[in-house]
Amino acid sequence: MKSFQTKKLLLDMVEVEDGTAKGIYAAVKQSFSDLHVPVNNIIGYSSDTCNVMFGEYNSISQLLRAKFPDVVTVKCSCHLIHLVSSQAALQLPKGLEDLCRDVFAHFRRSSKRQDTYKEFQEFFKVEPHKLLAPAQMRWLSLEACVNRILLKEEVEGLIRSISSDFMEVPYIKATNPKDIDPSNVGFQLPLDKTYVRLAATTTLHEIKEVTGEDHADVHNFLMNCRNFLIESIKQILQKFDIEAEIHDVVQCTLPRNAAAHVPPSPTEVVKKLPYLNTVLATKKLDGEWREHVFEEKLTPDLKWEEYWLVIKDAKISSGEPKYPNLTRFVELVSSSPFSNAAVERMFSLLKRIKTDDRTRLKSSSLVSLLHCKLAMKNGNYTAAGLKPTKQVLDLISEMKSNATDG
């Protein structure tokens, strides 16, 4: 087995006439029914945090949990961290952002000004740069957020890291991250000790050398930075439930925890995810969990995928898998959703397919094109190497002859 990665595939894309939670939920159930997929196969649900999706009452997550109590519902971590940064950014002055917008608008509205800007670059022999419009960064572009799960310890580590930029380290070490009060001035460092990274710190020192004193603008800059950091921590504590059980569930699969039998038995996790009882022999799982740590190739410092590949590839003398239940356990736990980044990627692909020249494509055609694109990508196929059968060619000809609106 060469990979232990969770696969993300497109099942369907449905047009809905009723945008309420009940309407969308009904459309989801109907799609599963049309595709002959049992709805009770759903083990997890993740989406953005709007009321329709994750409201306290009559949201899709609530409707899903009412019918299937064992389903894991998690707010998209990527969306949450984007909201955190957006709220914290409100603590920063808007002057610079307004200046960037004004400069962009000044050149965008005039081709003559753009030509003058180009001549200016050529005259000074600088690398040509296209002026970009400032905008709120879409979280999908944050690769670090999309490519990794925000585990409990990572959220806690983020809180500690931000706190250390303006608060006393002994206080941070002695306090549970969820109990850190960033507004407590008694544990804040002096304003001039606020850490703003190396480049900014160097610039501040240069300013002080020139002026010979602490400039008022420097004070305002540091105060704005501190307010940004304080608001960041407040928003993280408000939006992330770092005490949620799902974080403990995922952490048990970390190599250093698994190698140390933390927890002592995976049955503690199975209790939190009852659907596992339907696909696992829990007694055998317990034995495999206790035994797997003695595999010679295993070390706690292995990467997550490397660690569990050793377990997945282990065989008994007859050639059968040595840890079938443990392998299945890790596969299911790691399949728990933590973001809807995969869905956002589908929308990005959709925009590339539905161009100005292809605006009349039906939803069924769009879904088929997406399926083809993803299948070819996952199978390492190319259009040039595709060999359609006669049946496929006849079907294409028939579709073309009967086509009306795509």
PDB file of N, CA and C in Angstrom, residues 112-122:
ATOM      1  N   LYS A 112      -4.686  55.399 -20.320  1.00  0.00           N
ATOM      2  CA  LYS A 112      -3.561  56.314 -20.468  1.00  0.00           C
ATOM      3  C   LYS A 112      -2.667  56.269 -19.229  1.00  0.00           C
ATOM      4  N   ARG A 113      -3.281  56.246 -18.061  1.00  0.00           N
ATOM      5  CA  ARG A 113      -2.496  56.180 -16.825  1.00  0.00           C
ATOM      6  C   ARG A 113      -1.742  54.858 -16.727  1.00  0.00           C
ATOM      7  N   GLN A 114      -2.358  53.778 -17.190  1.00  0.00           N
ATOM      8  CA  GLN A 114      -1.690  52.479 -17.175  1.00  0.00           C
ATOM      9  C   GLN A 114      -0.468  52.490 -18.096  1.00  0.00           C
ATOM     10  N   ASP A 115      -0.607  53.136 -19.259  1.00  0.00           N
ATOM     11  CA  ASP A 115       0.532  53.242 -20.181  1.00  0.00           C
ATOM     12  C   ASP A 115       1.641  54.081 -19.565  1.00  0.00           C
ATOM     13  N   THR A 116       1.266  55.158 -18.877  1.00  0.00           N
ATOM     14  CA  THR A 116       2.263  56.005 -18.213  1.00  0.00           C
ATOM     15  C   THR A 116       2.995  55.222 -17.122  1.00  0.00           C
ATOM     16  N   TYR A 117       2.247  54.420 -16.387  1.00  0.00           N
ATOM     17  CA  TYR A 117       2.838  53.577 -15.338  1.00  0.00           C
ATOM     18  C   TYR A 117       3.817  52.579 -15.949  1.00  0.00           C
ATOM     19  N   LYS A 118       3.459  52.024 -17.094  1.00  0.00           N
ATOM     20  CA  LYS A 118       4.334  51.071 -17.777  1.00  0.00           C
ATOM     21  C   LYS A 118       5.612  51.757 -18.248  1.00  0.00           C
ATOM     22  N   GLU A 119       5.483  52.974 -18.812  1.00  0.00           N
ATOM     23  CA  GLU A 119       6.660  53.729 -19.256  1.00  0.00           C
ATOM     24  C   GLU A 119       7.567  54.059 -18.073  1.00  0.00           C
ATOM     25  N   PHE A 120       6.966  54.377 -16.935  1.00  0.00           N
ATOM     26  CA  PHE A 120       7.727  54.680 -15.725  1.00  0.00           C
ATOM     27  C   PHE A 120       8.586  53.484 -15.319  1.00  0.00           C
ATOM     28  N   GLN A 121       8.013  52.290 -15.366  1.00  0.00           N
ATOM     29  CA  GLN A 121       8.758  51.080 -15.006  1.00  0.00           C
ATOM     30  C   GLN A 121       9.892  50.826 -15.989  1.00  0.00           C
ATOM     31  N   GLU A 122       9.612  51.028 -17.274  1.00  0.00           N
ATOM     32  CA  GLU A 122      10.636  50.796 -18.292  1.00  0.00           C
ATOM     33  C   GLU A 122      11.774  51.804 -18.164  1.00  0.00           C
TER      34      GLU A 122
END
